Coordinates of C-alpha atoms in Angstrom, one line a residue:
Chain A
M16 CA 12.5 -113.9 30.7
Y17 CA 13.0 -117.6 31.4
T18 CA 12.6 -120.2 28.8
S19 CA 10.0 -122.8 29.5
G20 CA 12.6 -125.5 29.8
T21 CA 10.9 -128.1 27.6
M22 CA 14.2 -129.9 27.2
G23 CA 15.9 -129.1 30.5
T24 CA 16.4 -126.5 33.2
P25 CA 14.9 -123.1 32.3
K26 CA 17.5 -120.6 31.2
C27 CA 17.3 -116.9 31.8
V28 CA 17.2 -115.1 28.4
Q29 CA 18.5 -111.6 28.4
L30 CA 16.4 -109.5 26.1
S31 CA 17.0 -105.8 25.7
H32 CA 14.5 -103.0 25.0
R33 CA 16.1 -102.9 21.5
N34 CA 15.4 -106.6 21.0
I35 CA 11.7 -106.2 21.9
L36 CA 11.1 -102.9 20.1
S37 CA 12.8 -104.1 16.9
Q38 CA 10.2 -106.8 16.8
Q39 CA 7.4 -104.3 17.1
A40 CA 9.0 -102.1 14.4
A41 CA 9.0 -105.0 12.0
L42 CA 5.4 -105.9 12.8
A43 CA 4.4 -102.3 12.2
M44 CA 5.5 -102.7 8.6
L45 CA 3.3 -105.8 8.2
W46 CA 0.2 -105.5 10.3
D47 CA -2.4 -102.7 10.3
L48 CA -3.5 -102.6 13.9
G49 CA -4.5 -99.5 15.9
P50 CA -6.4 -98.1 18.8
D51 CA -9.7 -99.5 17.5
D52 CA -8.5 -103.0 17.8
R53 CA -9.5 -105.4 20.6
F54 CA -7.4 -108.2 22.0
L55 CA -8.9 -111.0 24.1
S56 CA -5.8 -112.3 25.9
Y57 CA -5.3 -115.5 27.9
L58 CA -1.6 -116.3 27.0
P59 CA 0.5 -116.1 30.2
W60 CA 2.9 -113.2 30.6
H61 CA 5.7 -115.3 31.9
H62 CA 6.0 -116.8 28.5
S63 CA 7.3 -115.0 25.4
F64 CA 4.3 -115.6 23.2
G65 CA 1.9 -113.8 25.6
G66 CA 4.3 -111.6 27.6
I67 CA 6.3 -110.2 24.8
F68 CA 4.7 -110.9 21.4
E69 CA 1.0 -110.3 22.2
L70 CA 1.3 -107.8 25.0
F71 CA 3.8 -105.5 23.3
T72 CA 1.8 -105.7 20.1
A73 CA -1.2 -104.4 21.9
L74 CA 0.8 -101.7 23.7
R75 CA 2.6 -100.5 20.6
T76 CA -0.6 -100.2 18.5
G77 CA -2.6 -98.6 21.3
A78 CA -5.2 -101.4 21.0
T79 CA -7.4 -102.4 24.0
M80 CA -6.4 -105.7 25.6
Y81 CA -9.0 -107.6 27.6
L82 CA -7.8 -110.3 29.9
E83 CA -9.6 -113.6 29.6
S84 CA -11.1 -114.5 33.0
G85 CA -10.6 -118.2 32.6
Y86 CA -6.9 -118.0 31.6
G87 CA -7.7 -119.9 28.4
K88 CA -8.5 -123.1 30.2
D89 CA -12.2 -123.3 29.5
P90 CA -13.4 -122.9 25.9
M91 CA -16.9 -122.1 27.0
E92 CA -15.6 -119.2 29.2
I93 CA -13.5 -118.0 26.3
M94 CA -16.6 -117.9 24.2
E95 CA -18.6 -116.0 26.8
N96 CA -15.8 -113.4 26.9
W97 CA -15.6 -113.5 23.1
K98 CA -19.3 -112.4 23.1
L99 CA -18.5 -109.4 25.3
V100 CA -15.2 -108.3 23.7
R101 CA -15.7 -109.3 20.0
P102 CA -11.9 -109.3 19.5
T103 CA -10.6 -108.0 16.2
V104 CA -7.5 -110.2 16.6
F105 CA -6.8 -113.3 18.6
F106 CA -3.5 -114.9 19.5
S107 CA -3.6 -118.6 20.5
V108 CA -2.3 -122.1 20.0
P109 CA -3.7 -124.9 17.9
K110 CA -5.1 -126.9 20.8
V111 CA -7.2 -124.0 21.9
Y112 CA -8.4 -123.2 18.4
Q113 CA -9.4 -126.8 18.0
S114 CA -11.6 -126.6 21.2
L115 CA -13.2 -123.3 20.1
V116 CA -14.0 -124.5 16.6
E117 CA -15.5 -127.6 18.0
L118 CA -17.9 -125.4 20.0
T119 CA -18.9 -123.5 16.9
R120 CA -19.9 -126.8 15.3
Q121 CA -22.4 -127.5 18.0
D122 CA -24.3 -124.2 17.8
P123 CA -24.9 -122.0 14.7
E124 CA -25.2 -119.0 17.0
V125 CA -21.8 -119.6 18.5
E126 CA -20.5 -120.1 15.0
R127 CA -21.8 -116.6 14.0
L128 CA -20.4 -115.1 17.2
F129 CA -16.9 -116.6 16.8
F130 CA -16.4 -115.9 13.1
H131 CA -17.8 -112.4 13.4
A132 CA -17.1 -109.9 10.6
G133 CA -14.8 -107.7 12.7
L134 CA -12.3 -110.5 13.2
K135 CA -9.3 -109.2 11.2
F136 CA -7.1 -112.3 11.6
I137 CA -6.1 -115.0 14.0
F138 CA -2.5 -115.7 15.0
T139 CA -1.2 -119.1 15.8
A140 CA 2.2 -120.4 17.0
A141 CA 3.9 -123.1 19.1
A142 CA 2.8 -126.0 16.9
A143 CA 1.6 -126.6 13.4
L144 CA -2.0 -125.7 12.9
P145 CA -3.7 -128.6 11.2
Q146 CA -4.8 -127.8 7.6
K147 CA -8.5 -128.7 8.3
L148 CA -8.6 -126.3 11.2
S149 CA -7.1 -123.3 9.3
E150 CA -9.6 -124.0 6.5
E151 CA -12.4 -123.5 8.9
F152 CA -11.2 -119.9 9.3
E153 CA -10.2 -119.3 5.7
R154 CA -13.5 -120.4 4.2
R155 CA -15.2 -117.7 6.4
G156 CA -12.7 -115.1 5.3
V157 CA -10.7 -114.9 8.5
P158 CA -7.0 -114.9 7.6
V159 CA -4.7 -117.2 9.6
I160 CA -1.2 -116.0 10.4
E161 CA 1.3 -118.5 11.7
G162 CA 4.6 -117.5 13.3
W163 CA 7.8 -119.1 14.5
G164 CA 10.4 -118.0 17.0
L165 CA 11.9 -118.6 20.4
T166 CA 12.1 -116.6 23.6
E167 CA 15.7 -116.0 22.6
T168 CA 14.5 -114.1 19.5
S169 CA 12.0 -111.8 21.1
P170 CA 10.2 -114.2 20.0
C171 CA 9.1 -114.0 16.4
C172 CA 11.4 -114.7 13.5
T173 CA 9.0 -115.6 10.7
L174 CA 5.4 -115.0 9.7
T175 CA 3.2 -116.6 7.1
D176 CA 1.6 -114.4 4.5
P177 CA -2.2 -114.7 5.0
V178 CA -2.8 -114.1 1.3
R179 CA -0.9 -117.2 0.3
K180 CA -2.3 -120.8 0.7
R181 CA -1.0 -122.3 4.0
A182 CA 1.1 -125.4 4.0
T183 CA 1.2 -127.4 7.3
G184 CA 4.5 -127.0 9.0
V185 CA 5.5 -124.0 6.9
V186 CA 6.0 -120.9 9.1
G187 CA 6.6 -118.3 6.5
N188 CA 9.4 -115.8 5.8
P189 CA 11.7 -113.7 8.0
L190 CA 10.4 -110.5 9.5
P191 CA 12.1 -107.3 8.1
G192 CA 15.6 -107.0 9.5
I193 CA 15.9 -110.7 10.3
T194 CA 18.2 -113.1 8.3
I195 CA 17.9 -116.8 8.4
R196 CA 20.3 -119.4 7.0
F197 CA 20.8 -123.1 7.6
A198 CA 23.7 -125.0 9.1
E199 CA 25.1 -128.1 7.4
D200 CA 22.9 -130.3 9.6
G201 CA 19.8 -128.3 8.7
E202 CA 19.7 -126.3 11.9
V203 CA 18.0 -122.9 11.5
L204 CA 20.4 -120.0 12.3
V205 CA 19.1 -116.5 12.9
K206 CA 20.6 -113.1 12.9
G207 CA 18.9 -109.8 13.6
P208 CA 18.1 -107.0 16.1
N209 CA 15.7 -109.4 17.8
V210 CA 18.3 -111.9 19.0
M211 CA 19.3 -111.9 22.6
C212 CA 22.8 -111.3 23.7
G213 CA 23.0 -114.5 25.7
Y214 CA 21.8 -116.4 28.8
Y215 CA 22.3 -114.7 32.1
K216 CA 25.2 -116.2 34.1
N217 CA 25.2 -119.4 32.2
D218 CA 28.6 -120.0 30.5
E219 CA 27.7 -123.6 29.7
A220 CA 24.6 -122.7 27.8
N221 CA 26.3 -119.7 26.1
A222 CA 29.2 -121.8 24.7
G223 CA 28.8 -122.2 21.0
L224 CA 25.5 -120.4 20.9
F225 CA 26.5 -118.1 18.1
T226 CA 28.5 -118.7 14.9
D227 CA 31.7 -116.8 14.3
D228 CA 29.7 -114.3 12.2
G229 CA 27.0 -113.8 14.8
F230 CA 24.2 -116.2 13.8
F231 CA 22.2 -117.7 16.7
H232 CA 21.8 -121.5 16.8
T233 CA 18.0 -122.0 17.3
G234 CA 18.1 -125.7 17.9
D235 CA 15.3 -126.2 15.3
I236 CA 15.9 -128.2 12.2
G237 CA 14.2 -126.9 9.1
E238 CA 14.4 -126.4 5.3
A239 CA 13.6 -123.7 2.8
T240 CA 10.5 -124.1 0.7
P241 CA 8.9 -121.7 -1.9
D242 CA 6.4 -120.7 0.8
G243 CA 9.0 -120.1 3.4
L244 CA 10.7 -121.9 6.3
K245 CA 9.4 -125.4 7.0
L246 CA 10.1 -126.8 10.4
I247 CA 11.1 -130.4 10.8
T248 CA 11.9 -131.0 14.4
R249 CA 13.9 -129.9 17.4
K250 CA 17.5 -130.9 17.0
D251 CA 17.8 -132.3 20.5
R252 CA 14.9 -134.6 20.0
I253 CA 16.4 -136.6 17.1
F254 CA 17.8 -139.9 18.4
K255 CA 19.2 -143.2 17.3
L256 CA 18.1 -146.7 18.1
S257 CA 20.7 -149.3 19.3
N258 CA 21.0 -150.5 15.7
G259 CA 22.0 -147.0 14.5
E260 CA 18.7 -146.2 12.9
K261 CA 17.9 -142.5 13.1
V262 CA 14.4 -141.6 14.5
I263 CA 12.8 -138.1 14.1
P264 CA 10.1 -138.4 16.7
S265 CA 8.2 -135.3 15.7
D266 CA 7.4 -137.0 12.3
L267 CA 5.8 -139.9 14.0
E268 CA 4.1 -137.7 16.6
K269 CA 2.5 -135.5 14.0
L270 CA 1.3 -138.5 12.0
I271 CA -0.4 -140.0 15.0
E272 CA -1.9 -136.7 16.4
F273 CA -3.1 -135.5 13.0
K274 CA -4.5 -138.9 11.8
C275 CA -6.3 -140.0 14.9
H276 CA -8.7 -137.7 16.6
Y277 CA -8.8 -139.9 19.7
I278 CA -5.3 -138.9 20.5
S279 CA -4.5 -135.5 22.1
F280 CA -0.8 -135.8 22.4
A281 CA 1.8 -138.4 21.2
M282 CA 5.4 -138.6 22.3
V283 CA 8.0 -140.9 20.8
V284 CA 11.1 -142.0 22.8
G285 CA 13.7 -144.7 22.6
S286 CA 17.2 -143.2 22.4
G287 CA 19.8 -146.1 22.4
Q288 CA 17.1 -148.7 22.7
E289 CA 16.2 -151.6 20.5
Y290 CA 12.8 -150.1 19.5
P291 CA 11.0 -146.8 19.9
I292 CA 7.9 -146.4 22.2
A293 CA 5.1 -144.0 21.6
L294 CA 3.3 -142.6 24.6
L295 CA -0.2 -141.8 23.7
F296 CA -2.5 -139.4 25.6
P297 CA -6.1 -139.9 24.7
E298 CA -8.5 -137.0 23.9
Q299 CA -10.8 -137.9 26.8
E300 CA -13.8 -136.0 25.6
T301 CA -13.7 -137.6 22.2
I302 CA -13.4 -141.1 23.7
E303 CA -16.4 -140.5 25.9
R304 CA -18.5 -138.9 23.0
P305 CA -17.0 -140.2 19.7
D306 CA -18.3 -138.4 16.7
Y307 CA -17.6 -140.3 13.5
A308 CA -19.2 -137.8 11.2
V309 CA -17.1 -134.8 12.3
S310 CA -13.4 -134.4 12.8
L311 CA -11.1 -131.5 12.4
M312 CA -8.1 -133.5 11.4
E313 CA -7.2 -135.1 8.2
G314 CA -6.8 -138.8 7.4
C315 CA -8.7 -141.8 8.6
F316 CA -10.8 -141.9 11.7
C317 CA -11.4 -145.0 13.7
P318 CA -13.5 -147.1 13.1
R319 CA -14.9 -145.5 9.9
S320 CA -12.0 -146.3 7.6
W321 CA -9.6 -148.0 10.0
T322 CA -8.0 -150.3 7.4
N323 CA -6.3 -147.2 6.0
C324 CA -4.2 -147.0 9.0
A325 CA -4.4 -150.1 11.0
T326 CA -2.0 -149.3 13.7
V327 CA -3.3 -146.0 14.9
C328 CA -7.0 -146.9 14.4
T329 CA -6.7 -150.1 16.2
A330 CA -5.0 -148.2 19.0
A331 CA -8.0 -145.9 19.1
C332 CA -10.4 -148.8 19.2
M333 CA -8.4 -150.2 22.1
M334 CA -8.5 -146.8 23.9
R335 CA -12.2 -146.8 23.8
T336 CA -12.2 -150.3 25.2
A337 CA -9.7 -149.1 27.8
A338 CA -11.9 -146.1 28.7
S339 CA -14.8 -148.4 29.6
A340 CA -12.5 -150.6 31.7
R341 CA -10.9 -148.1 33.9
S342 CA -11.8 -149.9 37.0
S343 CA -8.9 -152.3 36.5
P344 CA -6.5 -151.7 39.4
R345 CA -3.3 -152.6 37.6
S346 CA -1.5 -151.9 34.4
R347 CA -2.3 -154.5 31.8
P348 CA -1.6 -155.3 28.2
L349 CA -4.5 -155.3 25.8
Chain B
M28 CA 1.7 -147.1 25.4
I29 CA -1.7 -145.5 26.0
I30 CA -1.9 -143.6 29.2
D31 CA -5.0 -143.0 31.2
G32 CA -4.1 -139.5 32.1
E33 CA -3.7 -136.1 30.7
L34 CA -0.8 -133.7 30.1
S35 CA -1.3 -130.4 31.9
L36 CA 0.2 -127.1 32.7
A37 CA -0.2 -127.9 36.4
N38 CA 2.3 -130.8 36.4
N39 CA 4.6 -129.0 33.9
T40 CA 4.2 -131.7 31.2
L41 CA 2.8 -129.0 29.0
T42 CA 4.5 -125.6 28.4
P43 CA 2.4 -122.4 28.6
S44 CA 2.0 -122.6 24.8
M45 CA 0.6 -126.1 25.1
K46 CA 3.6 -127.9 23.8
V47 CA 4.7 -131.2 25.3
A48 CA 7.7 -130.9 27.6
P49 CA 9.5 -134.1 26.7
R50 CA 11.7 -134.4 29.7
K51 CA 8.9 -133.9 32.1
V52 CA 6.8 -136.5 30.4
V53 CA 9.7 -139.0 30.5
E54 CA 10.2 -138.2 34.2
A55 CA 6.6 -138.8 34.9
Y56 CA 6.4 -142.1 33.1
R57 CA 10.0 -143.3 33.5
A58 CA 9.0 -146.5 35.4
H59 CA 6.5 -147.5 32.7
L60 CA 9.1 -146.9 30.0
E61 CA 11.7 -148.9 31.8
N62 CA 9.3 -151.8 32.2
L63 CA 8.8 -151.8 28.4
Y64 CA 12.5 -152.2 28.0
G65 CA 12.6 -155.1 30.4
A66 CA 12.6 -153.7 33.9
E67 CA 10.1 -154.8 36.6
N68 CA 9.2 -151.7 38.4
A69 CA 6.1 -151.8 40.6
L70 CA 3.4 -149.6 39.2
D71 CA 0.1 -148.2 40.4
E72 CA -1.2 -146.1 37.4
E73 CA -3.1 -147.6 34.6
V74 CA -1.5 -147.8 31.2
Y75 CA -2.4 -149.9 28.2
I76 CA 0.3 -151.5 26.0
I77 CA -0.2 -152.2 22.4
K78 CA 2.7 -154.1 20.7
L79 CA 2.9 -153.2 17.1
D80 CA 3.5 -156.9 16.1
D81 CA 0.1 -157.7 17.6
I82 CA -1.5 -154.9 15.6
H83 CA 0.0 -156.1 12.4
T84 CA -1.4 -159.5 13.1
V85 CA -4.8 -158.1 13.6
G86 CA -4.6 -156.0 10.5
R87 CA -3.7 -159.0 8.3
K88 CA -6.6 -161.0 9.7
I89 CA -9.2 -158.4 8.9
A90 CA -7.7 -157.5 5.6

């Protein structure tokens, strides 16, 4: 399976049957799933989350997997399929959960349908699930399980314990059979039967991939907490400005994304430059139909309490202005 | 820099698990970024620039 190539050219990850089945053996010790369970699946199979983790979990447990006809792109269609399938488990990413929970807020019937009594748990990965969002599930008795891993680790290395209170950014403890430790710079190192043997025909990428005692360099920086592993950032995203100041972009990105509901994605760059720049991608629907009374995220929300966070909220105000002035033919400063 | 556009799977700026693909985003907006560091590339797309110094000024006035 190829990596998605977020930071460069996709690499061909060599995963064995043993790698993949070891993951399922570990999950069998933790999750009680069986032939009566129903999956509603939209995650793509060319990616490890859908193609290895979800798919093989369904196969191993003998559950029924329904394929979502909209490929996960349309929340309304997911909900239509949800009505038909009434999944007992659901594997997804925070952005999709956010869209679905927004739908439940608009219609009590949809709310009852989505949080139905047969839903055993939801699984989330790929990014931190905002606390407010997970609370939407927890207060209705639907456990939230978060995992962390990479394609190179088949993919899951850690899982949160649904019984314990979630902490944003904490991705839980290692699965049975997997050992985690930290390098001196905080990089998370992993060893276990789930770890690949290397990249296919890629000597450059394989160089220095493992420690002398067989631990895999994941490229993620993290730290140990009482609740498990806390992820901080990708190692290759940390950069320095021209004055030597170190910038951890993900800290700034999370702050912006979680604090301002007008922003869908933020990305901070500026390696070697005098100052960093944040690229902000607006949440188009929210800009067109702002709702000051309801937000899934924590913090201040423009313009209700914008003095709490002048920078982000003023940016949001300006985005609204910008949205109404899109006829401008050229880039322009505000 | 506020961008009047969306990240998507279609243009590879998002991964299948809806994570931002940093290099693809930088590639897509390289000319804009270079301009913010002093270059003068010709641009067609709309972006909106907020200088933090200006924001701080606004914040002080309102406070």
